Amino acid sequence: MMKFKNMLVAALLFMTGATTLTAQTEMPPIPVDEAVRIGKLDNGLTYYIRHNEWPEHVANFYIAQRVGSIQEEESQRGLAHFLEHMAFNGSEHFKGNDLIEFTRSLGVEFGSDLNAYTSIDQTVYRVCNVPTTRQSALDSCMLILKDWSNGLLLEKDEIVKERDVVHNEWRLGEGPSQRMITRALPKMYPGSKYGVRMPIGLMSVIDNFKPKTLKKYYQKWYRPDNQAIIVVGDIDVDHFEQKVKELFGGIKVSPKAPKVVPEEVPDNDEAIYIFEKDKEMRVNQFMVFMKHDATKPEDKKNMDYLIEVYVKAVVSNMFNARLQELTNDPDCPFIQASGDDDKYLLASTKNAFTLMGIPKEGREMETLTTLIRETRRVAKFGFTATEYERAKADYLSSLEKAYTNRAKITNDAYGNEYRDHYLTNEPIPSIETFYQTMNMLAPSIPVEVVNMALPEMITDGDKNLVVMEWAREADGLTYPTEDDLRAAVAKARAEELTAYVDNVKDEPLIAELPEKGTIVSEKEDKLFGYKELKLSNGATVILKPTDYKDDEVAMQAFADGGNSLYDSPEDINNLKLFDEVIGVSALGNFTGTELEKALAGKNVNANLSLSNSRQWVTAHSTPKDLETMFQLVYLYFTNINKDEKQYQNLINMLDMALKNMSVSPDLVYSDSLANTLYCHNPRFQIPHVEDLPKINYDRILEIAKERTRNASAFTFIFAGKFDEATIRPFIEQYIASLPTTGEPAEKPRSIQTLAKGEVKNQFTMKSESPKAQAREIWWANSPYNLETAVKMDAAGQVLSMVYLKTIREDESAAYSCGAAGQLDLNDPQPVILLMANCPMNPDKQETAIRLLHEGMQNAARQIDADQLQKVKDYMLKQIDIDAKTNAYWMSAIDKMRTYGVDVYHDYKKTVEALTPESLSRFIREKLLSSGNHVEVIMLPE
Ligand SMILES: [Zn+2]
């Protein structure tokens, strides 16, 4: 059989009339970006070092290992992941918890900026957003990488403590999907270790392994020849190259060290049918895999690989658009479906064209038949020229967007690219090269070439076919046999197919342009650097040009009112799904599908939503698609229409998702929490399946019209990359022309009904694996000012540190636990809330709950100065990162204009002024003194 990409190249050469070349001619190599310094030490260690100034004054450090759980012996199942945990519990230069403490003193938060993951074939650690002000701090980060690479202590006491932590992590992840995948994998991968190497491993191993078993894995696999060091940021490349050589050059690798051998996935001649069920599964789900060989890492270095990547991207785009269009037909047997050529679930050595589908109840076998039918239709007739035009336009416009923003590529993005280059040989050309190459390639690849690639991805026989269904288990249900599944596939194969017909609406988004309005006055705000325009229809426009992202213009329009203005029980029910229903409605003359097609090649979106106290229209675009964004915004204000088909689909989907809520511990918990916290106020309840038939689509559209009829009450804030000369005509055409009533702005009403006093709701829930969960909420009414907001944020962070230490580290009573403080402005009467959340180990629930209470009571008396200092350092660093986003400035301008609160200029001063005494006094006198404390606890039955 001809190899996939050779065929593509041959087809391409044939179509473009290049007669002197053949497919065997080697395509030119993809040039590696010259801005990254890549090197390899004698012992095999690879490094990537790059100077990058976005964001400026910070750097990221990574160590990537090309080993994971697949390297484990049977007696080591789960230890690759366990080892990753031990990397934060003692090493040569950072004893005990010193590593977490040290990085926190740099303003690096454990869990986000300091983290790691273990997958089946890779383990990656990172320290990100380290301030570059002190060279010694950066050098210490190199020492951290060095310790991770071969300096972990793996002490017995620390191992014992961590067993519970990992066990709790397993418990937290236990759910229907985890249980079913564990049972299904050995059937998906017969004869391959992929079937028995989920990284979380076996709890029998985690609870009992001897320290030396862990050490054996560490010493055997964590070696320079399996490792890459990556440093990206505002740094001196020469210095770090020298550091890498100094720190890692001396490590020896035994010539007898075992090689990392890719784990193969055998072909299957007969189709594999897998069926799994679980009592907590709420909806059924299909997965169909058509396996084929993956492109080997060594075959990714030449230009033909870029053709392959491109073809896969457009195929996925076109195929998913077809499935999406099918779901709009009320008679479609599935709620949702997608298809993509990707890894064969976990295996990097095998790819598969992978289909997923969520069937409507009772229509499972039809769903399977339809999925197979559509792949056959595509394989037989190919895609149409118009489908391909849209997919190509989408591809090129994303490329254009990325290229436009090329000066602002983040350290994170580079870090991930270099990781993938090391681990799987993904190409790393410069953005300029990539942009030029793809802009030449894509237009020269005709749809016929794309279609010629399809039979290699989509196979029609039993060979390498894997079909899997996951189903809801309940009394009275019947389940398909293997024969039923086989028959559903056979049915599709026996059908006579016709080609797909692409219906496209060829008309402008707005049939007739409205009469332009004008800008009647303007003034500048020096403090926040924006211009304020008053329009002839009374609307207010704020222009805040920025250059944080060269490819983004963001807009937020808002006016007071929101759903607080409606209070009949019928409307409260309608409003629960307002955002979702509006999201699937037609705009102007365009249904969702038609709009999707009409917007092909454009990077733009907009939507209308309601919060308790406001109505919002938000939108994003690239500078290039700015006018289209204005048109969408105009349509949300003037011309939202019914799309009955999409609406019915939404209701069907919600019906399925909500119907079997009572078997899901998570949903049952959320439901109880909302009811207890808001005193059963129906506004704050999560939607129930009984509510769906009572929803009135006409009424929702009527409410949408009411909320948008008066443009004069709205403030439109634009932030991003635009120039005034371009945007002003759009403002006059599409904003100044919006209808207005001339009435004054409405006022939102207070609708908040938080439970007062000491309220406790403890209940039990029967589930497949015992789950325990606690949420503690302390709240009080409070006026809005910057100091209160800063104190709430800091209080939440300090408590999180306390809980992590006491509940997770010392007592192993939970895998995760945390707290967050906020000042909620979503009501005319602001409240401050401190919420602590803890999914507990059921055996230690009493300890966990006691510590949740104690942590808060102690904080009200005394706060640890050292902990608070770390929180302050983090906040001072984070504000500089946040203040480089358009979203931050839209919010800051809003708060200044609406509440007179300057959240920016006084921020650092306010943070710096925090003392342990002032913070604990605040908790004591402003928060706890209210006496409002809500506790919701779920325990296993
Ligand atoms: Zn973990």
JSON list of C-alpha atoms and ligand atoms in Angstrom, two decimals, residues 81 84-85 169 815, ligand 1:
[
{"chain": "A", "resi": 81, "resn": "HIS", "atom": "CA", "xyz": [3.10, 9.26, 38.43]},
{"chain": "A", "resi": 84, "resn": "GLU", "atom": "CA", "xyz": [6.28, 12.97, 39.76]},
{"chain": "A", "resi": 85, "resn": "HIS", "atom": "CA", "xyz": [4.68, 13.72, 43.15]},
{"chain": "A", "resi": 169, "resn": "GLU", "atom": "CA", "xyz": [-6.15, 11.80, 43.79]},
{"chain": "A", "resi": 815, "resn": "TYR", "atom": "CA", "xyz": [-6.23, 15.44, 47.38]},
{"chain": "B", "resi": 1, "resn": "ZN", "atom": "ZN", "xyz": [-0.89, 13.48, 40.69]}
]
